[in-house]
Amino acid sequence: MRQRPHPSAAGGNLPSELSRFVGRGGELAELGRLLDSSRLVTVTGVGGVGKSRLALAAARAAAEGVQERYCDGVWLAELAGVRDPALLELALAEALGLTDHTTRPPRAVLAGHLAERRLLLVLDGFEQLVDECADLVRELLRRCPGLHVLAAGRRPLTLDGELTFPLAPPDPEEALALLAARAGAADPAFAVTEENRAALVELCARLDGIPLALELAAGRLRTLSPAQVLARLEDRFALLTGGARGGLARHRALRTAIGWSHELCTPAERLLWARLSVFAGQFDLDAVEYVCAGPDLPVEDVLDLIGELQAQSLLVREETPAGVRLRMLETVRVYGAGWLESLGDAGRLRRRHRDWYVGLATWCELDWFSPRQEEVAALVEAELPNLRLALECCLDEPDEAHLGQYLAGTLWFYWAGCGRLTEGRHWLDRTLEPVDRATSDYESSRLKALWVLGYVAALQGDAAASMSALYECRDGAAQSGNPVASAYAVHRMGCLALVSDDMTRARELLGTALEQYRAAGELNSNVLMCQVELGMALAFLGDLPGALALCGEVREICEERGERWTKAYALYVLAYAALDGGRTQEARRLLTECVAINHVFHDLVGLVLALELLALVTVAEGDAAEAAVLQGAAEPMWGGVGLQLFGSGYFNAPRLMCREQAGELLGAERYAAYEAEGRALSREALVGRALSSPEERGGGVGGLPRPAGRGGGGPRGSRVSTRAAADQP
């Protein structure tokens, strides 16, 4: 079992091991030598032989021993749950902690990120997409000279320069040590004795020492003696061998081990095992009870059955930010899926799985406007593999495409609020493709997907796609008499005008949308964001009292409701007004809270805007050096925000003013040095830096001496002259 930390911007994301790595010293050393010799090494072997564990152990050793070679970290991308080739690049970007809000192809984003970095990328479980993965790895290695790849799968990628490391099962002594270690972890009273040693040695031999098989056997040693386990395996060996005559013995041994565990399960345990195979990645008890229970599997029995499967090492319990969750080993899941197909029940279970996750998304959308917002974000993050499966299920049935539109649209808060614009665009485009408008009986689902697509495309800077979707939504809403959908369409047209610097049109559209929302009785995070965006437009047009009134009201509602995501944007506008009025301490206080919230939700747009305004506040406080550091750290984020937003004179005014004012105080050479220091900061380090007070920072920055004259009062005063900056070329 492994913990899965959220990736940081540097250092990597390797999970910590929760069970001891046993043996494999020789293999580990040889794999290290291969990594020294080639930029691409692939560990191959039968499922369950320990490829993933060995690759991770080698990756940890590499991270600790050759920090200069992998100065940008060692990163793990687990690909076993990825089935759609279109999601392969997104999965790698997610593993690397990348957030991109543009319409650039994910492959270009990956190549751009890796081009100047030196890191080791570990790819685990790629065989179901071997051709697509090989093509991607080939291009990345060609374009990124500092990239090294360590892959683990059942077959090689077959690329030029690839070194393959076929992994055999451990030798008999190591196999016995592994079995003893895992059995001792399951039952502290277990020990290898003179009486049971012979049976244990024979058990290891019968299972060819395959680690997965041994772990399954270790689970059985909680209730059976080694002799009993061996006897049961002996009774079923011929029956459960499977596979063709003449096949590799270890292939037959693995199937024997899993099939033997299956035979030892009660009928109810076997049925639950088969039904659990419809899940991807992690899942929780509530989902299992809904999806898997039925007349032949009473819901009140499910918890005990899960406990039995867990005791047999068929299920793994994991602690996550979303709470305690369960996961089935991939090889075990595939075995169960085969049984589910043979039962003829796979289609029904997949539909129940889809229905549960459609319901979960609906609940999460409602709960987003509540104090549980952060928990909702963590839950959707944990459930993303299952939500992807649910979306695929909707797309597999043309008559149920409306469910896919509804689901993709309902997840708007995750796509827009948690840094998932690219994936959201992928699903919204796909779900809207096959629908015949003339025959659709689910117009509201289609309209929702359209306005969400318009919203996502606007934030990506794709104005043409955004306007097309929003006009279609507005016209469809008028034809079907749907005032709420009309309000959302007009709102997002105003949002597009806002990021396109058309503040007069933004003010008009956002004001109209706000009136429509109120007439329809709509109140949620979207409605409050409309009010904040109207406040932004007013602020940029010079009406700061109007902006303060709107955003102050939003702040009060958010604090009353426990809503934080929209509140962060309201704080940005309030800080803008405070800085314009010379109240730098108030502006800093507002912006540090804004930065903290945006960092929690991985909202790159909000984070970079807040950081750059904070840099301007820092100049006004007299610390030009720290401002340059913050500016340098924020600069690379713009590449992932979108061309339209990047080109906005209004939103970019704080950045331009900070660069000019800090540059005058420091001089070009010193400004460049501080800015370069900022670019080297990880996201975590940057946020920590931004949240610190001037007093906490104290003296020099990162070893660079500060200039003289740090006194109060920023250069040229502290007014935010965005209107003037917006007119600059």
PDB file of N, CA, C and O in Angstrom, residues 568-615:
ATOM      1  N   ALA A 568     -12.090  34.165  -2.994  1.00  0.00           N
ATOM      2  CA  ALA A 568     -10.718  34.548  -3.340  1.00  0.00           C
ATOM      3  C   ALA A 568     -10.710  35.619  -4.428  1.00  0.00           C
ATOM      4  O   ALA A 568      -9.904  36.560  -4.389  1.00  0.00           O
ATOM      5  N   TYR A 569     -11.588  35.507  -5.408  1.00  0.00           N
ATOM      6  CA  TYR A 569     -11.643  36.507  -6.475  1.00  0.00           C
ATOM      7  C   TYR A 569     -12.204  37.834  -5.953  1.00  0.00           C
ATOM      8  O   TYR A 569     -11.788  38.913  -6.398  1.00  0.00           O
ATOM      9  N   ALA A 570     -13.162  37.765  -5.030  1.00  0.00           N
ATOM     10  CA  ALA A 570     -13.661  38.996  -4.409  1.00  0.00           C
ATOM     11  C   ALA A 570     -12.538  39.683  -3.640  1.00  0.00           C
ATOM     12  O   ALA A 570     -12.401  40.920  -3.675  1.00  0.00           O
ATOM     13  N   LEU A 571     -11.728  38.906  -2.937  1.00  0.00           N
ATOM     14  CA  LEU A 571     -10.601  39.478  -2.196  1.00  0.00           C
ATOM     15  C   LEU A 571      -9.605  40.157  -3.131  1.00  0.00           C
ATOM     16  O   LEU A 571      -9.004  41.178  -2.782  1.00  0.00           O
ATOM     17  N   TYR A 572      -9.424  39.582  -4.317  1.00  0.00           N
ATOM     18  CA  TYR A 572      -8.516  40.181  -5.305  1.00  0.00           C
ATOM     19  C   TYR A 572      -8.985  41.592  -5.665  1.00  0.00           C
ATOM     20  O   TYR A 572      -8.195  42.541  -5.696  1.00  0.00           O
ATOM     21  N   VAL A 573     -10.293  41.738  -5.934  1.00  0.00           N
ATOM     22  CA  VAL A 573     -10.817  43.057  -6.302  1.00  0.00           C
ATOM     23  C   VAL A 573     -10.720  44.021  -5.117  1.00  0.00           C
ATOM     24  O   VAL A 573     -10.349  45.195  -5.276  1.00  0.00           O
ATOM     25  N   LEU A 574     -11.031  43.540  -3.919  1.00  0.00           N
ATOM     26  CA  LEU A 574     -10.926  44.393  -2.735  1.00  0.00           C
ATOM     27  C   LEU A 574      -9.482  44.828  -2.490  1.00  0.00           C
ATOM     28  O   LEU A 574      -9.215  45.973  -2.089  1.00  0.00           O
ATOM     29  N   ALA A 575      -8.524  43.932  -2.733  1.00  0.00           N
ATOM     30  CA  ALA A 575      -7.108  44.279  -2.574  1.00  0.00           C
ATOM     31  C   ALA A 575      -6.681  45.289  -3.624  1.00  0.00           C
ATOM     32  O   ALA A 575      -5.884  46.204  -3.346  1.00  0.00           O
ATOM     33  N   TYR A 576      -7.178  45.126  -4.826  1.00  0.00           N
ATOM     34  CA  TYR A 576      -6.902  46.077  -5.907  1.00  0.00           C
ATOM     35  C   TYR A 576      -7.315  47.487  -5.485  1.00  0.00           C
ATOM     36  O   TYR A 576      -6.556  48.458  -5.634  1.00  0.00           O
ATOM     37  N   ALA A 577      -8.543  47.576  -4.923  1.00  0.00           N
ATOM     38  CA  ALA A 577      -9.039  48.880  -4.481  1.00  0.00           C
ATOM     39  C   ALA A 577      -8.227  49.408  -3.300  1.00  0.00           C
ATOM     40  O   ALA A 577      -7.937  50.610  -3.214  1.00  0.00           O
ATOM     41  N   ALA A 578      -7.849  48.528  -2.377  1.00  0.00           N
ATOM     42  CA  ALA A 578      -7.063  48.958  -1.219  1.00  0.00           C
ATOM     43  C   ALA A 578      -5.708  49.498  -1.648  1.00  0.00           C
ATOM     44  O   ALA A 578      -5.239  50.531  -1.139  1.00  0.00           O
ATOM     45  N   LEU A 579      -5.058  48.829  -2.581  1.00  0.00           N
ATOM     46  CA  LEU A 579      -3.763  49.301  -3.057  1.00  0.00           C
ATOM     47  C   LEU A 579      -3.908  50.632  -3.775  1.00  0.00           C
ATOM     48  O   LEU A 579      -3.087  51.542  -3.602  1.00  0.00           O
ATOM     49  N   ASP A 580      -4.963  50.761  -4.565  1.00  0.00           N
ATOM     50  CA  ASP A 580      -5.188  52.015  -5.270  1.00  0.00           C
ATOM     51  C   ASP A 580      -5.387  53.171  -4.289  1.00  0.00           C
ATOM     52  O   ASP A 580      -5.021  54.311  -4.579  1.00  0.00           O
ATOM     53  N   GLY A 581      -5.944  52.861  -3.110  1.00  0.00           N
ATOM     54  CA  GLY A 581      -6.140  53.884  -2.090  1.00  0.00           C
ATOM     55  C   GLY A 581      -4.961  54.048  -1.155  1.00  0.00           C
ATOM     56  O   GLY A 581      -5.067  54.779  -0.156  1.00  0.00           O
ATOM     57  N   GLY A 582      -3.835  53.336  -1.429  1.00  0.00           N
ATOM     58  CA  GLY A 582      -2.637  53.482  -0.606  1.00  0.00           C
ATOM     59  C   GLY A 582      -2.646  52.661   0.666  1.00  0.00           C
ATOM     60  O   GLY A 582      -1.760  52.813   1.508  1.00  0.00           O
ATOM     61  N   ARG A 583      -3.619  51.753   0.823  1.00  0.00           N
ATOM     62  CA  ARG A 583      -3.715  50.932   2.043  1.00  0.00           C
ATOM     63  C   ARG A 583      -2.981  49.607   1.801  1.00  0.00           C
ATOM     64  O   ARG A 583      -3.597  48.563   1.565  1.00  0.00           O
ATOM     65  N   THR A 584      -1.664  49.664   1.848  1.00  0.00           N
ATOM     66  CA  THR A 584      -0.874  48.492   1.460  1.00  0.00           C
ATOM     67  C   THR A 584      -1.011  47.347   2.456  1.00  0.00           C
ATOM     68  O   THR A 584      -1.002  46.170   2.061  1.00  0.00           O
ATOM     69  N   GLN A 585      -1.104  47.636   3.747  1.00  0.00           N
ATOM     70  CA  GLN A 585      -1.242  46.551   4.727  1.00  0.00           C
ATOM     71  C   GLN A 585      -2.546  45.791   4.515  1.00  0.00           C
ATOM     72  O   GLN A 585      -2.573  44.566   4.587  1.00  0.00           O
ATOM     73  N   GLU A 586      -3.613  46.532   4.266  1.00  0.00           N
ATOM     74  CA  GLU A 586      -4.897  45.879   3.997  1.00  0.00           C
ATOM     75  C   GLU A 586      -4.824  45.058   2.713  1.00  0.00           C
ATOM     76  O   GLU A 586      -5.310  43.923   2.657  1.00  0.00           O
ATOM     77  N   ALA A 587      -4.189  45.612   1.689  1.00  0.00           N
ATOM     78  CA  ALA A 587      -4.056  44.889   0.422  1.00  0.00           C
ATOM     79  C   ALA A 587      -3.271  43.597   0.618  1.00  0.00           C
ATOM     80  O   ALA A 587      -3.640  42.536   0.083  1.00  0.00           O
ATOM     81  N   ARG A 588      -2.179  43.653   1.380  1.00  0.00           N
ATOM     82  CA  ARG A 588      -1.392  42.441   1.627  1.00  0.00           C
ATOM     83  C   ARG A 588      -2.213  41.397   2.370  1.00  0.00           C
ATOM     84  O   ARG A 588      -2.169  40.210   2.037  1.00  0.00           O
ATOM     85  N   ARG A 589      -2.938  41.804   3.385  1.00  0.00           N
ATOM     86  CA  ARG A 589      -3.742  40.860   4.153  1.00  0.00           C
ATOM     87  C   ARG A 589      -4.783  40.162   3.266  1.00  0.00           C
ATOM     88  O   ARG A 589      -4.975  38.948   3.332  1.00  0.00           O
ATOM     89  N   LEU A 590      -5.426  40.926   2.415  1.00  0.00           N
ATOM     90  CA  LEU A 590      -6.427  40.358   1.512  1.00  0.00           C
ATOM     91  C   LEU A 590      -5.779  39.404   0.505  1.00  0.00           C
ATOM     92  O   LEU A 590      -6.312  38.324   0.211  1.00  0.00           O
ATOM     93  N   LEU A 591      -4.643  39.784  -0.029  1.00  0.00           N
ATOM     94  CA  LEU A 591      -4.002  38.981  -1.070  1.00  0.00           C
ATOM     95  C   LEU A 591      -3.383  37.702  -0.525  1.00  0.00           C
ATOM     96  O   LEU A 591      -3.363  36.669  -1.218  1.00  0.00           O
ATOM     97  N   THR A 592      -2.851  37.731   0.686  1.00  0.00           N
ATOM     98  CA  THR A 592      -2.290  36.491   1.230  1.00  0.00           C
ATOM     99  C   THR A 592      -3.396  35.451   1.439  1.00  0.00           C
ATOM    100  O   THR A 592      -3.186  34.264   1.186  1.00  0.00           O
ATOM    101  N   GLU A 593      -4.570  35.894   1.869  1.00  0.00           N
ATOM    102  CA  GLU A 593      -5.689  34.958   1.984  1.00  0.00           C
ATOM    103  C   GLU A 593      -6.108  34.456   0.606  1.00  0.00           C
ATOM    104  O   GLU A 593      -6.407  33.269   0.426  1.00  0.00           O
ATOM    105  N   CYS A 594      -6.096  35.342  -0.361  1.00  0.00           N
ATOM    106  CA  CYS A 594      -6.444  34.976  -1.734  1.00  0.00           C
ATOM    107  C   CYS A 594      -5.474  33.929  -2.279  1.00  0.00           C
ATOM    108  O   CYS A 594      -5.888  32.925  -2.873  1.00  0.00           O
ATOM    109  N   VAL A 595      -4.177  34.139  -2.081  1.00  0.00           N
ATOM    110  CA  VAL A 595      -3.158  33.184  -2.544  1.00  0.00           C
ATOM    111  C   VAL A 595      -3.361  31.824  -1.887  1.00  0.00           C
ATOM    112  O   VAL A 595      -3.300  30.778  -2.545  1.00  0.00           O
ATOM    113  N   ALA A 596      -3.593  31.820  -0.584  1.00  0.00           N
ATOM    114  CA  ALA A 596      -3.759  30.555   0.138  1.00  0.00           C
ATOM    115  C   ALA A 596      -4.949  29.771  -0.406  1.00  0.00           C
ATOM    116  O   ALA A 596      -4.875  28.542  -0.605  1.00  0.00           O
ATOM    117  N   ILE A 597      -6.060  30.441  -0.677  1.00  0.00           N
ATOM    118  CA  ILE A 597      -7.251  29.752  -1.183  1.00  0.00           C
ATOM    119  C   ILE A 597      -7.001  29.213  -2.582  1.00  0.00           C
ATOM    120  O   ILE A 597      -7.308  28.049  -2.883  1.00  0.00           O
ATOM    121  N   ASN A 598      -6.457  30.035  -3.471  1.00  0.00           N
ATOM    122  CA  ASN A 598      -6.215  29.583  -4.841  1.00  0.00           C
ATOM    123  C   ASN A 598      -5.234  28.416  -4.881  1.00  0.00           C
ATOM    124  O   ASN A 598      -5.354  27.521  -5.729  1.00  0.00           O
ATOM    125  N   HIS A 599      -4.275  28.410  -3.980  1.00  0.00           N
ATOM    126  CA  HIS A 599      -3.312  27.302  -3.937  1.00  0.00           C
ATOM    127  C   HIS A 599      -4.003  26.008  -3.512  1.00  0.00           C
ATOM    128  O   HIS A 599      -3.721  24.938  -4.068  1.00  0.00           O
ATOM    129  N   VAL A 600      -4.915  26.088  -2.567  1.00  0.00           N
ATOM    130  CA  VAL A 600      -5.647  24.902  -2.123  1.00  0.00           C
ATOM    131  C   VAL A 600      -6.405  24.258  -3.280  1.00  0.00           C
ATOM    132  O   VAL A 600      -6.416  23.037  -3.447  1.00  0.00           O
ATOM    133  N   PHE A 601      -7.032  25.096  -4.116  1.00  0.00           N
ATOM    134  CA  PHE A 601      -7.858  24.576  -5.204  1.00  0.00           C
ATOM    135  C   PHE A 601      -7.094  24.416  -6.516  1.00  0.00           C
ATOM    136  O   PHE A 601      -7.683  24.047  -7.531  1.00  0.00           O
ATOM    137  N   HIS A 602      -5.787  24.726  -6.514  1.00  0.00           N
ATOM    138  CA  HIS A 602      -4.966  24.617  -7.728  1.00  0.00           C
ATOM    139  C   HIS A 602      -5.529  25.477  -8.857  1.00  0.00           C
ATOM    140  O   HIS A 602      -5.495  25.085 -10.037  1.00  0.00           O
ATOM    141  N   ASP A 603      -6.079  26.640  -8.498  1.00  0.00           N
ATOM    142  CA  ASP A 603      -6.635  27.564  -9.487  1.00  0.00           C
ATOM    143  C   ASP A 603      -5.518  28.477  -9.970  1.00  0.00           C
ATOM    144  O   ASP A 603      -5.166  29.464  -9.330  1.00  0.00           O
ATOM    145  N   LEU A 604      -4.968  28.140 -11.126  1.00  0.00           N
ATOM    146  CA  LEU A 604      -3.784  28.842 -11.615  1.00  0.00           C
ATOM    147  C   LEU A 604      -4.098  30.281 -12.009  1.00  0.00           C
ATOM    148  O   LEU A 604      -3.294  31.184 -11.786  1.00  0.00           O
ATOM    149  N   VAL A 605      -5.270  30.520 -12.588  1.00  0.00           N
ATOM    150  CA  VAL A 605      -5.632  31.878 -12.989  1.00  0.00           C
ATOM    151  C   VAL A 605      -5.676  32.795 -11.769  1.00  0.00           C
ATOM    152  O   VAL A 605      -5.048  33.858 -11.736  1.00  0.00           O
ATOM    153  N   GLY A 606      -6.431  32.382 -10.761  1.00  0.00           N
ATOM    154  CA  GLY A 606      -6.529  33.209  -9.563  1.00  0.00           C
ATOM    155  C   GLY A 606      -5.202  33.371  -8.859  1.00  0.00           C
ATOM    156  O   GLY A 606      -4.886  34.450  -8.334  1.00  0.00           O
ATOM    157  N   LEU A 607      -4.388  32.315  -8.848  1.00  0.00           N
ATOM    158  CA  LEU A 607      -3.112  32.357  -8.139  1.00  0.00           C
ATOM    159  C   LEU A 607      -2.146  33.345  -8.785  1.00  0.00           C
ATOM    160  O   LEU A 607      -1.517  34.164  -8.109  1.00  0.00           O
ATOM    161  N   VAL A 608      -2.014  33.281 -10.100  1.00  0.00           N
ATOM    162  CA  VAL A 608      -1.037  34.153 -10.755  1.00  0.00           C
ATOM    163  C   VAL A 608      -1.480  35.613 -10.684  1.00  0.00           C
ATOM    164  O   VAL A 608      -0.651  36.521 -10.498  1.00  0.00           O
ATOM    165  N   LEU A 609      -2.773  35.873 -10.788  1.00  0.00           N
ATOM    166  CA  LEU A 609      -3.250  37.256 -10.666  1.00  0.00           C
ATOM    167  C   LEU A 609      -2.958  37.802  -9.268  1.00  0.00           C
ATOM    168  O   LEU A 609      -2.492  38.941  -9.111  1.00  0.00           O
ATOM    169  N   ALA A 610      -3.248  37.002  -8.252  1.00  0.00           N
ATOM    170  CA  ALA A 610      -3.026  37.449  -6.877  1.00  0.00           C
ATOM    171  C   ALA A 610      -1.537  37.666  -6.597  1.00  0.00           C
ATOM    172  O   ALA A 610      -1.144  38.631  -5.932  1.00  0.00           O
ATOM    173  N   LEU A 611      -0.689  36.776  -7.098  1.00  0.00           N
ATOM    174  CA  LEU A 611       0.746  36.907  -6.852  1.00  0.00           C
ATOM    175  C   LEU A 611       1.302  38.169  -7.489  1.00  0.00           C
ATOM    176  O   LEU A 611       2.147  38.859  -6.904  1.00  0.00           O
ATOM    177  N   GLU A 612       0.854  38.482  -8.675  1.00  0.00           N
ATOM    178  CA  GLU A 612       1.407  39.662  -9.346  1.00  0.00           C
ATOM    179  C   GLU A 612       0.908  40.955  -8.706  1.00  0.00           C
ATOM    180  O   GLU A 612       1.649  41.935  -8.631  1.00  0.00           O
ATOM    181  N   LEU A 613      -0.329  40.954  -8.241  1.00  0.00           N
ATOM    182  CA  LEU A 613      -0.783  42.131  -7.506  1.00  0.00           C
ATOM    183  C   LEU A 613      -0.044  42.238  -6.170  1.00  0.00           C
ATOM    184  O   LEU A 613       0.299  43.336  -5.715  1.00  0.00           O
ATOM    185  N   LEU A 614       0.250  41.089  -5.555  1.00  0.00           N
ATOM    186  CA  LEU A 614       1.015  41.095  -4.313  1.00  0.00           C
ATOM    187  C   LEU A 614       2.434  41.614  -4.544  1.00  0.00           C
ATOM    188  O   LEU A 614       3.012  42.313  -3.690  1.00  0.00           O
ATOM    189  N   ALA A 615       3.007  41.286  -5.697  1.00  0.00           N
ATOM    190  CA  ALA A 615       4.337  41.810  -6.016  1.00  0.00           C
ATOM    191  C   ALA A 615       4.299  43.333  -6.106  1.00  0.00           C
ATOM    192  O   ALA A 615       5.215  44.030  -5.641  1.00  0.00           O
TER     193      ALA A 615
END
